[in-house]
Short mmCIF file of C-alpha atoms in Angstrom, two decimals:
data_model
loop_
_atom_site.label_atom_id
_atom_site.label_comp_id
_atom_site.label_asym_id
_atom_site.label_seq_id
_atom_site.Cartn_x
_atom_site.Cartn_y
_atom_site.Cartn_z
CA UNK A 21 -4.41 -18.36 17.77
CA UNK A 22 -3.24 -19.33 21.40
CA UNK A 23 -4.62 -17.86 24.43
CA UNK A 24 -1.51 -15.93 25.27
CA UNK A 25 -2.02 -14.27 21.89
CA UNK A 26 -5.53 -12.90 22.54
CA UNK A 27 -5.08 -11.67 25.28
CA UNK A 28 -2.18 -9.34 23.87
CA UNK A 29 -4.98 -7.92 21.73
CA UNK A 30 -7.30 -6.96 25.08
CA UNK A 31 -4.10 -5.92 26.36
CA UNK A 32 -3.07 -3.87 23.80
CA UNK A 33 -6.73 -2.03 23.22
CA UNK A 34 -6.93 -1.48 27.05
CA UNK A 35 -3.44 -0.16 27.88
CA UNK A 36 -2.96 2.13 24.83
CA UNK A 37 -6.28 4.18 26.07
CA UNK A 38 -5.04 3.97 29.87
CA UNK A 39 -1.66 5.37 28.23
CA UNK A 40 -3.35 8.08 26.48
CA UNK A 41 -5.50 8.77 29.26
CA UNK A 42 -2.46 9.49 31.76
CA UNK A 43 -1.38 11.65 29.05
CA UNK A 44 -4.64 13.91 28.82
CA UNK A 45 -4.76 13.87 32.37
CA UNK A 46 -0.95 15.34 32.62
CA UNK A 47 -1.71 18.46 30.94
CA UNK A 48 -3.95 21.55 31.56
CA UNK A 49 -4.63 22.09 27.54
CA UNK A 50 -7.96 21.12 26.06
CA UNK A 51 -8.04 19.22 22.65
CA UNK A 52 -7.96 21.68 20.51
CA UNK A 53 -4.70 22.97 21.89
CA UNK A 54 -3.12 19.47 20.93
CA UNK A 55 -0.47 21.23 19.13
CA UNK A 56 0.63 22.89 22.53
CA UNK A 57 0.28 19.36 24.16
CA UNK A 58 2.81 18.12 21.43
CA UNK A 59 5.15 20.78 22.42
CA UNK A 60 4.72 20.42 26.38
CA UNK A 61 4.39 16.45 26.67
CA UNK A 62 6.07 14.84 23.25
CA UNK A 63 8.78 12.98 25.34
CA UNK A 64 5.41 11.82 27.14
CA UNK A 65 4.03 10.14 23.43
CA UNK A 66 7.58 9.12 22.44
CA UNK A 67 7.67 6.81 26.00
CA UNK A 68 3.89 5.43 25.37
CA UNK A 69 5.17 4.76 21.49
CA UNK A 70 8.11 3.06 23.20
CA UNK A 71 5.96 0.87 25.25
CA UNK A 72 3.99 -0.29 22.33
CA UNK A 73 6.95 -1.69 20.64
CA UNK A 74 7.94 -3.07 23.41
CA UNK A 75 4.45 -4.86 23.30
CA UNK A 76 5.03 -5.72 19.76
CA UNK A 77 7.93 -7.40 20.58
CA UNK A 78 6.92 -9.35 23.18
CA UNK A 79 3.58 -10.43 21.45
CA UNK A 80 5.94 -12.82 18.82
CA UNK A 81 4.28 -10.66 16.00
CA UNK A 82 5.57 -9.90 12.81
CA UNK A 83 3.91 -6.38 12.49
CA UNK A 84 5.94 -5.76 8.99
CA UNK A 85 5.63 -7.91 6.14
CA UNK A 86 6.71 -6.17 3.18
CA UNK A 87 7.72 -2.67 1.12
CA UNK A 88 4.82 -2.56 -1.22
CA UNK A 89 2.70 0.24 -1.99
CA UNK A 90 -0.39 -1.23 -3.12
CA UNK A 91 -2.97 -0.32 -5.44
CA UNK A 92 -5.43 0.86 -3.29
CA UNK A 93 -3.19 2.59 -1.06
CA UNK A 94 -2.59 5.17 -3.26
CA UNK A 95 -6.26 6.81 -2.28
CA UNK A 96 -5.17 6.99 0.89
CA UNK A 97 -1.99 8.63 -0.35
CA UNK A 98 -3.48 11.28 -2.62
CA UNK A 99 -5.73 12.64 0.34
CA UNK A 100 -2.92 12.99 2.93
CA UNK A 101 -0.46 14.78 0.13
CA UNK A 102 -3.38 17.38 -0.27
CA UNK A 103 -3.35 17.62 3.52
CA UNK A 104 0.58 17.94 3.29
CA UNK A 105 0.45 20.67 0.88
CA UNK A 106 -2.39 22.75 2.96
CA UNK A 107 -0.20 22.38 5.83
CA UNK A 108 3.33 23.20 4.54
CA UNK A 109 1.70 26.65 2.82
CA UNK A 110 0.34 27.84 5.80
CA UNK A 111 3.32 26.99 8.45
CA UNK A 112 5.48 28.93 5.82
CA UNK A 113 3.47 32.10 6.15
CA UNK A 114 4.86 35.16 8.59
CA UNK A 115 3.56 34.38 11.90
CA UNK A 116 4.35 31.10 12.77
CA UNK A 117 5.73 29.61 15.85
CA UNK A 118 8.61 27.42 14.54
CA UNK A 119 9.06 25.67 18.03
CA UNK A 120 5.86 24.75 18.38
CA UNK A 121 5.49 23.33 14.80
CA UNK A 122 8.84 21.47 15.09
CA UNK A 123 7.50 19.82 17.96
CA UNK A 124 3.96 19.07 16.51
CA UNK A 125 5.94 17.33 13.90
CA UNK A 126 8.10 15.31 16.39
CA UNK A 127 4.86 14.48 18.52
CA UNK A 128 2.74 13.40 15.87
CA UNK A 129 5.64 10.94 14.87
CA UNK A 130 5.27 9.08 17.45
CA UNK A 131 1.61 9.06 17.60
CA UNK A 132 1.84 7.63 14.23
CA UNK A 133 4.52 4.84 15.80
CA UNK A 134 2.22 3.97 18.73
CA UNK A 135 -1.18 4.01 17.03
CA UNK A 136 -0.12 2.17 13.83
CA UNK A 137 1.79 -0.26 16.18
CA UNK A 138 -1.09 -1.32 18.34
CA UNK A 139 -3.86 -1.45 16.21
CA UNK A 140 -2.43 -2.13 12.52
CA UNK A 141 1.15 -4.18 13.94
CA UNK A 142 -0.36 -6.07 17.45
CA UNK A 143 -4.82 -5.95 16.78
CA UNK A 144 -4.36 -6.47 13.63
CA UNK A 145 -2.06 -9.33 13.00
CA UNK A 146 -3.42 -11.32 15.94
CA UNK A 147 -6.67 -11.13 14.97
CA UNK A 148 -5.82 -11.89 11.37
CA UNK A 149 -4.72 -15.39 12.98
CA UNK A 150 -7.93 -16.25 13.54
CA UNK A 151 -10.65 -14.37 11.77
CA UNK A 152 -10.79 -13.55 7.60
CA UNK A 153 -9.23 -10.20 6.59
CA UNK A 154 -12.74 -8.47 6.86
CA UNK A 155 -13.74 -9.33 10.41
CA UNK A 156 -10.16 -7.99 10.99
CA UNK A 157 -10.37 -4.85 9.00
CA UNK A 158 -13.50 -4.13 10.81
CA UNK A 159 -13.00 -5.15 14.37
CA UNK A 160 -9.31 -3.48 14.43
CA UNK A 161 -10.82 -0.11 13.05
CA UNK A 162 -13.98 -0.29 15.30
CA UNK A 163 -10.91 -0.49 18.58
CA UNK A 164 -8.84 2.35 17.12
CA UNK A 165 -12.00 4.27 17.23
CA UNK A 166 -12.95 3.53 20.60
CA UNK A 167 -9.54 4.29 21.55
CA UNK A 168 -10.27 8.11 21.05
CA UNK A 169 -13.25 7.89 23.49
CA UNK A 170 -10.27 9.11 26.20
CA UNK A 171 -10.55 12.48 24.77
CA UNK A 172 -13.46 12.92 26.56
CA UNK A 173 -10.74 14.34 29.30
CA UNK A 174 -10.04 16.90 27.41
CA UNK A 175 -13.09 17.83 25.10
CA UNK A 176 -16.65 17.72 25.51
CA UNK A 177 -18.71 14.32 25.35
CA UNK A 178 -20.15 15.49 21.67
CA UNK A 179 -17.03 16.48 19.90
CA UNK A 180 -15.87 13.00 21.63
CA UNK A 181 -18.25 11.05 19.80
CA UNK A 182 -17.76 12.67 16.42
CA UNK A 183 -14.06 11.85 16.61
CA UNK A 184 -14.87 8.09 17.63
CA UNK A 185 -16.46 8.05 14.27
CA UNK A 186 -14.58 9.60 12.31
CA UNK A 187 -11.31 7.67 13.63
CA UNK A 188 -13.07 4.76 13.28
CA UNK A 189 -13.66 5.49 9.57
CA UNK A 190 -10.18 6.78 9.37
CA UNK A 191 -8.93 3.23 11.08
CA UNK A 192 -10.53 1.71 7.93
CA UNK A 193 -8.37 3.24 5.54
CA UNK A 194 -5.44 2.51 7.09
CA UNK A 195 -6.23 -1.16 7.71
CA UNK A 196 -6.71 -1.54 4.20
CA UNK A 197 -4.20 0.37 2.73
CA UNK A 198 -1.99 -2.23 5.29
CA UNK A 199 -3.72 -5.18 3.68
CA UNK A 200 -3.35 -3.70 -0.12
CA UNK A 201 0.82 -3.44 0.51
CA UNK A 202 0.77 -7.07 2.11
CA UNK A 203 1.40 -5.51 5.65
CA UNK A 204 3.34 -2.44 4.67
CA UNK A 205 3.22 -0.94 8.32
CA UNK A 206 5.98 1.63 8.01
CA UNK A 207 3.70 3.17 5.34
CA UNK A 208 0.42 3.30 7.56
CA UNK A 209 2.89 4.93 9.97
CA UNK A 210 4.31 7.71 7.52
CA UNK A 211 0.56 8.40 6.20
CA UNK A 212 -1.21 8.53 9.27
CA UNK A 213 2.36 10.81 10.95
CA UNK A 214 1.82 13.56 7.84
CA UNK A 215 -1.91 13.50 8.44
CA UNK A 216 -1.77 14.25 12.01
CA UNK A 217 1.27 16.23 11.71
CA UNK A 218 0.02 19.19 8.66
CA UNK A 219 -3.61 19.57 10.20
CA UNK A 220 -1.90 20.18 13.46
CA UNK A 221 1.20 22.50 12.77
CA UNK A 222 -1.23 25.09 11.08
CA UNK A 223 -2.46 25.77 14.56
CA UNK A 224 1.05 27.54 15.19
CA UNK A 225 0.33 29.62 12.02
CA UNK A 226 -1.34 32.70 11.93
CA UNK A 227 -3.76 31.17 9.80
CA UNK A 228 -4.43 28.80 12.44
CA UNK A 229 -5.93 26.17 10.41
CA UNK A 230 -4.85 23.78 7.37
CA UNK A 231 -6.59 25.66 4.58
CA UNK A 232 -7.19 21.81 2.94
CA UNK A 233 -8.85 20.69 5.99
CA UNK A 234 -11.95 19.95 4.05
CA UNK A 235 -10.44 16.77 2.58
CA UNK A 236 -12.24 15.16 5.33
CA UNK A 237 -14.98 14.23 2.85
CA UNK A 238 -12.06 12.89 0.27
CA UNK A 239 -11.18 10.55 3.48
CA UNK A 240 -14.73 9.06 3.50
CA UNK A 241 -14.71 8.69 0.12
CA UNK A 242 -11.78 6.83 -0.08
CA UNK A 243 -12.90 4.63 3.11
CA UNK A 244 -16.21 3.65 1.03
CA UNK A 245 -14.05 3.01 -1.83
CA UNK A 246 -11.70 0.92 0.07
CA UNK A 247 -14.14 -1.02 2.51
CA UNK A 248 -15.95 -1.79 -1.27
CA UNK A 249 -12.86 -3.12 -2.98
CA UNK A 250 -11.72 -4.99 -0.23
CA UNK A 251 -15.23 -6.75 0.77
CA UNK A 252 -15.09 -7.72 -3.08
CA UNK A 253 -11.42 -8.96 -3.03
CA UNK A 254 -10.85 -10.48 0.04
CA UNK A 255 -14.17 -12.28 0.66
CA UNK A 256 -13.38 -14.88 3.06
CA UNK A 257 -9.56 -14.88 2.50
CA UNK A 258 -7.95 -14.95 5.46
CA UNK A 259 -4.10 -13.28 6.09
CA UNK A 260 -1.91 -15.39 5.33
CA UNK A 261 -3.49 -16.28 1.96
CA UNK A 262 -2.57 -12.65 1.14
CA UNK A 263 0.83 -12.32 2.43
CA UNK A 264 1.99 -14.99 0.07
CA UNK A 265 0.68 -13.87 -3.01
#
């Protein structure tokens, strides 16, 4: 991989954070009012998402490779349909503010676009150049989990450091579900969209929270699952041996 190349990856995992941070740092809401932050600042997300293709673009990277589903993916897939389902009972209870779940929806698009852009399209495919899928899976996931150390502007250092983790582990599944459908990124984009999107619009519910939340633990699961399967399959393979099977 060239120089030019690399650096888009330091690029990309420095200005997505400084984008997010001017974002945090634009509104008066704390993190756990990110559904309100959707509905005051989602033409602020669609503009960073915008800049990230933009990025894309000018990186020479093929970020989409193919239509497939995958075997594997479909753990991921199982997990965020039970989220879906939580989420669509509870926003269709009395009580809910349609405006602000509408716009939940819209924002979380494009925090699906601009997340699954940098770190699964841009990290991911340059680093695949030059390290084997594993390195990649695990260095790409370990940057999308740093990334949500800038929510320490809007939530306390603790909560902060749980999320880094959890993302992080999150970041796994998505990495390989985007190496199990041979670079399937507008699937990683529609997962991780409905994840964010239905255990954020319950917030504008009277209920106030996704009642199948708890599939947190499925998520772990299936990042165990996946990090084992993939460790056993792709053992020193690198990218390109994968996209042309």
């Amino acid at each position: 991989m060239s120089r030019n190349r690399m650096r888009f990856v330091w690029i990309t995992a420095l200005a997505y954070p400084a984008m997010m941070a001017a974002l945090w740092l634009s509104t008066s809401h704390s993190y756990q009012d990110a559904h309100l932050i959707m509905r005051d600042r989602w033409w602020f997300i669609a503009g960073i998402a915008s800049v990230t293709l933009a990025m894309a673009k000018l990186s020479g990277t093929k970020i989409n490779h193919s239509r497939r589903l995958g075997g594997v993916s479909w753990l991921l897939i199982v997990c965020v349909a039970i989220v879906v389902v939580g989420g669509v009972q509870t926003i269709h209870e009395p009580g809910t503010d349609t405006h602000v779940a509408a716009a939940t929806i819209l924002g979380t698009f494009f925090v699906g676009i601009g997340e699954e852009v940098a770190y699964r399209g841009i990290v991911f495919n340059l680093l695949a150049q030059r390290y084997s899928i594993i390195k990649t899976v695990i260095a790409s996931s370990l940057l999308f989990g740093l990334l949500h150390a800038v929510n320490v502007i809007v939530q306390d250092a603790q909560m902060t450091i749980s999320q880094v983790v959890i993302t992080t582990i999150l970041g796994t599944t998505f990495a390989w579900t985007y190496v199990s459908a041979r670079g399937n990124l507008l699937l990683v984009i529609s997962l991780h969209w409905l994840y964010d999107a239905f255990l954020l619009t319950p917030k504008a519910s009277a209920a106030g929270v996704n009642p199948n939340a708890g599939v947190a633990f499925l998520l772990f699961a299936t990042a165990v699952i996946m990090f084992i399967h993939g460790a056993i399959r792709y053992r020193g393979h690198m990218w390109s041996e994968v996209l042309t099977t």
